[in-house]
Every structure is written in C-alpha cells, then in structure tokens.
Coordinates of C-alpha atoms and ligand atoms in Angstrom, one line a residue:
X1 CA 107.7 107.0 124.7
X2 CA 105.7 107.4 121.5
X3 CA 104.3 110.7 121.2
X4 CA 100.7 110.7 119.0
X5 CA 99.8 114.1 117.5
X6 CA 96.2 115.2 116.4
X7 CA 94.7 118.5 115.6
X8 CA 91.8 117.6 118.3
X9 CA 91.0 114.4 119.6
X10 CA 90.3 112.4 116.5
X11 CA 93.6 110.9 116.6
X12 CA 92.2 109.2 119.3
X13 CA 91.2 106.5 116.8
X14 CA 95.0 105.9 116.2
X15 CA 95.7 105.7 119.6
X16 CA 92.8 103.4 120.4
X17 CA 94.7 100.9 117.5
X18 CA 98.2 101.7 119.1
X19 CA 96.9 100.2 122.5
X20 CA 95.3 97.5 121.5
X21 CA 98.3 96.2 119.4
X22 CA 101.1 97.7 122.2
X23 CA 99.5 98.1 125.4
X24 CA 103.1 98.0 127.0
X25 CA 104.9 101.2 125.5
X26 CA 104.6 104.6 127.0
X27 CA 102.2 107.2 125.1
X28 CA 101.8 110.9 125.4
X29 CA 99.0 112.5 123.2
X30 CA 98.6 115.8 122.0
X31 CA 95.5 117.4 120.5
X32 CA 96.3 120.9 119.4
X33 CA 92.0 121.5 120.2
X34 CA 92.7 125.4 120.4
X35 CA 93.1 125.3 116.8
X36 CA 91.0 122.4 115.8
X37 CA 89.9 121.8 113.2
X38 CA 92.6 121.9 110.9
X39 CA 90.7 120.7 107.7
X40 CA 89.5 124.4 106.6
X41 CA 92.9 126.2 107.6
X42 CA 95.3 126.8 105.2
X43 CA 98.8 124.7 104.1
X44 CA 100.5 127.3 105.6
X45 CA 98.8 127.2 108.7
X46 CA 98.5 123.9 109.5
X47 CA 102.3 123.7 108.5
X48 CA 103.2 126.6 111.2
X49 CA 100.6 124.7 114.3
X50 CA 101.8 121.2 113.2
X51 CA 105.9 122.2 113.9
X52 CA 105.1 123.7 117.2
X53 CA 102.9 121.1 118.8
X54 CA 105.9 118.5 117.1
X55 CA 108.2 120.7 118.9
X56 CA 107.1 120.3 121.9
X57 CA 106.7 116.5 122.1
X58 CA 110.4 116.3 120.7
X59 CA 110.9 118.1 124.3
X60 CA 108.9 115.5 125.9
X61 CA 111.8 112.7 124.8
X62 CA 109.3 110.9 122.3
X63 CA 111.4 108.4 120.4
X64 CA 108.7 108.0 117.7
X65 CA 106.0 110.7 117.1
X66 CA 102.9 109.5 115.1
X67 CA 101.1 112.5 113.0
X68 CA 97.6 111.0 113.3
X69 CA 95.8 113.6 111.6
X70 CA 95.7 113.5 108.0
X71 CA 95.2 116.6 107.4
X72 CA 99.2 117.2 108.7
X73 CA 100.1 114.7 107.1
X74 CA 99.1 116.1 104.1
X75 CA 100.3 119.6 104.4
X76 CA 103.0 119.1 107.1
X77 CA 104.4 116.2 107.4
X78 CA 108.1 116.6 105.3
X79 CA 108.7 119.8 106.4
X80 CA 108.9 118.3 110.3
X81 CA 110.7 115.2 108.8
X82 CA 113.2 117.4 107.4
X83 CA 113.3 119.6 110.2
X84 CA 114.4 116.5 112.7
X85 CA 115.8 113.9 110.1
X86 CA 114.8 111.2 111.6
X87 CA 115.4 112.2 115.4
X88 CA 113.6 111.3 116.4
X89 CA 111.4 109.3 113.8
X90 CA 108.3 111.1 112.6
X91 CA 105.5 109.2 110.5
X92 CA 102.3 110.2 108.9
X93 CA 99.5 108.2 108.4
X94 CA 98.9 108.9 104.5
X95 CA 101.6 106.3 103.0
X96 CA 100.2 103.3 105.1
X97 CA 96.8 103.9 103.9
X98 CA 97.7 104.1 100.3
X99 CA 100.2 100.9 100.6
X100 CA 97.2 99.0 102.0
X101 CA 94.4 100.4 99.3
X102 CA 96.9 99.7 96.2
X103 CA 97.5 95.7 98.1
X104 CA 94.5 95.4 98.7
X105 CA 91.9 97.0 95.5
X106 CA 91.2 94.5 92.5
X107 CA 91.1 97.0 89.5
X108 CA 93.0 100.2 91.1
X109 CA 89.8 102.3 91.3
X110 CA 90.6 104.2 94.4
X111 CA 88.6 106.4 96.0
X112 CA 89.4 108.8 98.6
X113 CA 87.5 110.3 101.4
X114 CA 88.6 113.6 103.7
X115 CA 88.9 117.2 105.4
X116 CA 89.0 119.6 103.0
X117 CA 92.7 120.6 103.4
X118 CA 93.9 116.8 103.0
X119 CA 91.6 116.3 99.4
X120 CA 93.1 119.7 98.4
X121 CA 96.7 119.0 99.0
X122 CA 96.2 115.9 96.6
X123 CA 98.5 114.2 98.8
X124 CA 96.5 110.9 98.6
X125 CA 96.5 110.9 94.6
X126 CA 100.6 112.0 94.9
X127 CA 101.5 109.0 97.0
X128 CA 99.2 106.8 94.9
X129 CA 100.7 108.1 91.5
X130 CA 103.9 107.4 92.7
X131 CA 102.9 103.5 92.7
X132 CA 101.7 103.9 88.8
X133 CA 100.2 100.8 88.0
X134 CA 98.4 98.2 90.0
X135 CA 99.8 94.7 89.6
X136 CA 96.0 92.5 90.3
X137 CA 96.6 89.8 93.3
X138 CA 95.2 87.2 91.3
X139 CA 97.3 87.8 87.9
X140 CA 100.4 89.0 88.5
X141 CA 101.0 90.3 85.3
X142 CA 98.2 92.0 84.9
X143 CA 98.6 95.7 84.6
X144 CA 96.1 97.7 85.9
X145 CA 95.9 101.8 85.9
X146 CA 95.4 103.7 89.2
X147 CA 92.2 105.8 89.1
X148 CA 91.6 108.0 92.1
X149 CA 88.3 109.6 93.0
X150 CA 88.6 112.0 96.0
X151 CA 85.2 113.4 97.7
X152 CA 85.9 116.2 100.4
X153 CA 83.6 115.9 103.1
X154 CA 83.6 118.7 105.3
X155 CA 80.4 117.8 107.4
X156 CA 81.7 114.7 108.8
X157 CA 83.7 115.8 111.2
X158 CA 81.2 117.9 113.1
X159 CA 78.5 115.6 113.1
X160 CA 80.6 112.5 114.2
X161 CA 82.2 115.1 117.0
X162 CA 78.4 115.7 118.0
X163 CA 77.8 112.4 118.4
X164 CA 75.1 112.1 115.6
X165 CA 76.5 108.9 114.3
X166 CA 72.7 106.7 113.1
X167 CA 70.5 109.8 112.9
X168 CA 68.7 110.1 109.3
X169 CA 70.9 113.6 108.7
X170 CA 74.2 111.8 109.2
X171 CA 73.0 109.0 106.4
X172 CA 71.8 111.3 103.8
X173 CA 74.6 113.5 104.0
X174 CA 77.0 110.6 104.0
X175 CA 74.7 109.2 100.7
X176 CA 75.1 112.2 99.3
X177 CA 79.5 112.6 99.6
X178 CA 79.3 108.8 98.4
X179 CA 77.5 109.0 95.4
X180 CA 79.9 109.9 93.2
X181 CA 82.2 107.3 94.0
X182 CA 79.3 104.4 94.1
X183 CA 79.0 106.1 90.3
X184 CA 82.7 105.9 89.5
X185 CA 82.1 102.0 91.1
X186 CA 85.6 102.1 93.0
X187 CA 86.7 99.1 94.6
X188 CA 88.6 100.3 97.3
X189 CA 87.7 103.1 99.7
X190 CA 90.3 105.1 102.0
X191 CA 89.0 106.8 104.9
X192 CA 91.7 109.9 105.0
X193 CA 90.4 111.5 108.1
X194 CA 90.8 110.6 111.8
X195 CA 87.2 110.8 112.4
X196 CA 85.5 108.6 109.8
X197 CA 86.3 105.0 111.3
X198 CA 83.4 105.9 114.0
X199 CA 81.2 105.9 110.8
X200 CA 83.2 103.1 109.0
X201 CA 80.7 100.3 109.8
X202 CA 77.5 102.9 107.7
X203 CA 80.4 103.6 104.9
X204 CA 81.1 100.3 104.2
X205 CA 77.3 99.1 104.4
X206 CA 76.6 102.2 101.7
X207 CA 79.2 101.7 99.3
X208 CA 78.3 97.7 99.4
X209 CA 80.0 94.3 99.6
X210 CA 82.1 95.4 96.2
X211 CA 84.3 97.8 98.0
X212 CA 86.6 97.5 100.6
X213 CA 87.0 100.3 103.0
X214 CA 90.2 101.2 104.8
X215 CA 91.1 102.9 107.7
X216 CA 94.4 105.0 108.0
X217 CA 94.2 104.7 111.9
X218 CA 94.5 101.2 111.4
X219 CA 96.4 101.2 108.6
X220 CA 99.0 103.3 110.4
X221 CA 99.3 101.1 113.1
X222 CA 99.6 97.8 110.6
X223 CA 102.6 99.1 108.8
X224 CA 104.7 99.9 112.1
X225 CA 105.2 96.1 112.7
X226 CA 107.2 95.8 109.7
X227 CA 108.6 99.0 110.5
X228 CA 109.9 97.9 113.7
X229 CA 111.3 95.1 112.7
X230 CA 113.4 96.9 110.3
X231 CA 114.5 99.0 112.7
X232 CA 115.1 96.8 115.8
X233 CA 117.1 99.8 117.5
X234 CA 114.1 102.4 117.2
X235 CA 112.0 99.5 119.0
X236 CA 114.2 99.0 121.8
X237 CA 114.4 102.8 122.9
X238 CA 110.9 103.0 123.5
X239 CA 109.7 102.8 127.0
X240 CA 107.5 100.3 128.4
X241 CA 105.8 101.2 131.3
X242 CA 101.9 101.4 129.8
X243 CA 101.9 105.0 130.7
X244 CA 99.1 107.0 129.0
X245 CA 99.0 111.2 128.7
X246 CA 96.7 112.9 127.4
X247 CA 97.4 116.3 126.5
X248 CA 95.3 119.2 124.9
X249 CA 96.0 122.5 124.3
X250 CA 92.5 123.7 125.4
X251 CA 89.0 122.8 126.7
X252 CA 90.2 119.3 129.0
X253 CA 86.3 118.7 129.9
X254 CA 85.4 118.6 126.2
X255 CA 88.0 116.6 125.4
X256 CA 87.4 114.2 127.9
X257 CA 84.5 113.6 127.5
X258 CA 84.4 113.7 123.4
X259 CA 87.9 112.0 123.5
X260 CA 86.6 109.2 125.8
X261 CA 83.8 108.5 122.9
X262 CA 86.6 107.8 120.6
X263 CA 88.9 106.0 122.7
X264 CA 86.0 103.7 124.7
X265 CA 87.4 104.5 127.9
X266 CA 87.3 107.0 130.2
X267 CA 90.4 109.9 130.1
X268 CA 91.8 112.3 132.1
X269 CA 93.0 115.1 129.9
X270 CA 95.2 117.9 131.1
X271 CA 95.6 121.4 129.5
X272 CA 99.4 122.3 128.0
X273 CA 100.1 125.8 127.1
X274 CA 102.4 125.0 124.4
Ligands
LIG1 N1 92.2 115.2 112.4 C1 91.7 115.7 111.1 C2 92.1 114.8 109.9 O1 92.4 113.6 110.1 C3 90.2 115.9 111.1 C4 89.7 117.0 112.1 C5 90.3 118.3 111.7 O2 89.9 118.9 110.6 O3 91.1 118.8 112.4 O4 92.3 115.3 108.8

C-alpha cells in the first residue's frame, strides 16, 4: 500500500496524479485537517504533526509513504527519513520539482511560488543551489547561473479551498504575487504548494508563453517511475488491489466534499483519531 500524507486535502492533487498513472496499487490518504493549514505554523510544529500522522500510516503497513504537502517537505521531511531510514521509504515532493525546473528552464531563472512556511524554510532555493549551475539543453557547454525568485503567497490557499478559482479577486491577487517574478522575467515557474495546480491553467496564462510552469504533484509522481525501476524490490511489495482510503483527522463532510473538488470524483472520507 502507498500511504499519501497531506496537511488537509490538497494532497489530493498528488493523489489525483498517482491514480491516473497507477490505478492498480492500494492507497490510503491522510489529511491531518484538525491542524490544517500548516503553511503559517511554525518548523517546529509542522515537524512535531508531520512525525505523528507518518507514524501512524507506518502502522497502517504502507510500503512507500508520499509527503504531498510541501510545506513538510520543507520543514519535516529528513527528520522522518532519518527517523525510519528507509523503512519504509518516505519521499517528499520538493526534489522532483526542482529536478524538473532545472531540466527543464533555458536560462536558470527560477522562480518559486508557496505557503508561507515552505518559502521561509528556503528549502526550494537549498535543493536548487545544490545543482549550482544550469547546463542550457541546447548548448551543453553552456554554463548558466541559477537565480531563484521565491513569492509567498498566503491567500491562495483559502481562496482556491473556497472554490473562488475565475472570480476578479482571485486574478488580481494572483497578478499581484506574480509581478515580481514577471519583473525578474523567470523562465521557469514551480508551483510549491499542493493547492496551486487548480489555478495552474490562470498562472500559466499570466506569466505568458515565455515561462514554463511546473507542478510538484506532477512532478512527484514523474520522478517515481525512474524511481521504481531502480528499486524493483520496493515496487513489487506494493499491493495491487485498487483500494482507495481516505482518511482525515477531522471534519469528513468538509473533506468530502472539498476533497472531491480536488480529486474529480466523489469520496467517502472517514475520521481517524490519530
Ligand atoms: N499542503 C500545503 C502545502 O503544499 C498547503 C496547505 C497548508 O498550508 O496546509 O504547502
């Protein structure tokens, strides 16, 4: 079973990528929703919630556990790696993103969209520093310097969970997070937050034809195919029964019926005191 971790029901989006590209395997989901959202909390906080509701799918017998939320990833994800060393396997969805914005940007200006706790832990710009130059696709050679340009963007999240994804407040506020990048003319946008691929279609239209936006929900779920295939043993302990779980630690209705939003299809969602 793959278990799928989210402070709420964002990770939904990651999920919604995990089906369509492996409807077979078994999936439990977890949105921690009693303390959602995890973007204004602290490191330390998010840190403490993220190891319990990890702890608790470990107990479930998930062979892989997916930290869909970026704001974890950013704050929590090694200290639960370390914790299980790789039993099981725990990933993150921060390094996929950035190995598919520094493939896939032309002149390494990188821009970075987010909660509030992920653009504060700088976790994007650590992973992409770690890269330190850009080699351009079209001359290999060609040494190019990573710039990143991060833009917290605390609104999102409620707006998007309200539903008010084409309404004249949700554009200008968007316009207004995006300008600076637009200004700093990046070529390559990641969207670091669970929530922002429902508005990824108005992102890309805004920042215009010259930038290419990128998901980490889908980005997560591109890199796991390589993944697997490295690890062919990981691969075959996973079920394969096309279960589905959906598990919250409070308000089932609202997650339902927000959750189905993000997932396209109707849930059933039951309450886990965790
Ligand atoms: N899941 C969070 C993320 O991707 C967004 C919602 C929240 O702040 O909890 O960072």
């Amino acid at each position: 079973m793959i278990g799928i971790f989210d402070s709420g029901f964002g990770g939904l989006t990651v999920m919604k990528e995990y089906l369509k590209k492996y409807p077979d395997f078994d999936y439990v989901y977890l949105g921690d929703q009693a303390n959602a959202p995890y973007g204004p909390h602290s490191r330390e906080r998010v840190e403490a919630l993220t190891l319990k509701n990890i702890d608790y799918l470990v107990k479930q017998g998930c062979k892989l556990i997916i930290v869909a939320c970026n704001t974890a990833s950013a704050d929590a994800l090694r200290v639960v790696q370390q914790k299980y060393k790789g039993k099981p396997v725990i990933l993150g969805v921060i390094v996929p993103a950035v190995e598919a914005a520094f493939k896939q940007s032309r002149f390494g200006n990188i821009g970075v969209i987010g909660t509030r706790g992920v653009i504060k832990s700088g976790a994007y710009e650590r992973e992409l520093a770690k890269y330190g130059v850009l080699y351009a696709p079209t001359d290999k050679r060609a040494r190019k310097e990573v710039k990143v340009y991060s833009q917290a963007c605390p609104l999102l999240v409620p707006l998007i969970e309200e539903g008010i994804l084409s309404h004249p407040a949700t554009r200008m506020i968007l316009r207004n997070y995006l300008r600076p990048l637009k200004n700093a003319n990046i070529d390559t946008l990641i969207l670091g937050c669970t929530h922002y691929p429902l508005l990824q279609k108005e992102i890309a239209r805004m920042m215009g034809k010259n930038c290419i936006v990128i998901s980490s929900a889908k980005a997560a779920v591109d890199a796991i195919e390589p993944y697997f295939k490295a690890h062919p043993d990981l691969l075959k302990k996973i079920s394969k029964k096309g279960g589905r779980q959906y598990l919250t630690t409070d308000c089932p209705e609202r997650f339902a019926e927000i959750g189905g939003r993000f997932l396209g299809e109707k849930i059933e969602v039951e309450k886990v005191d965790i």
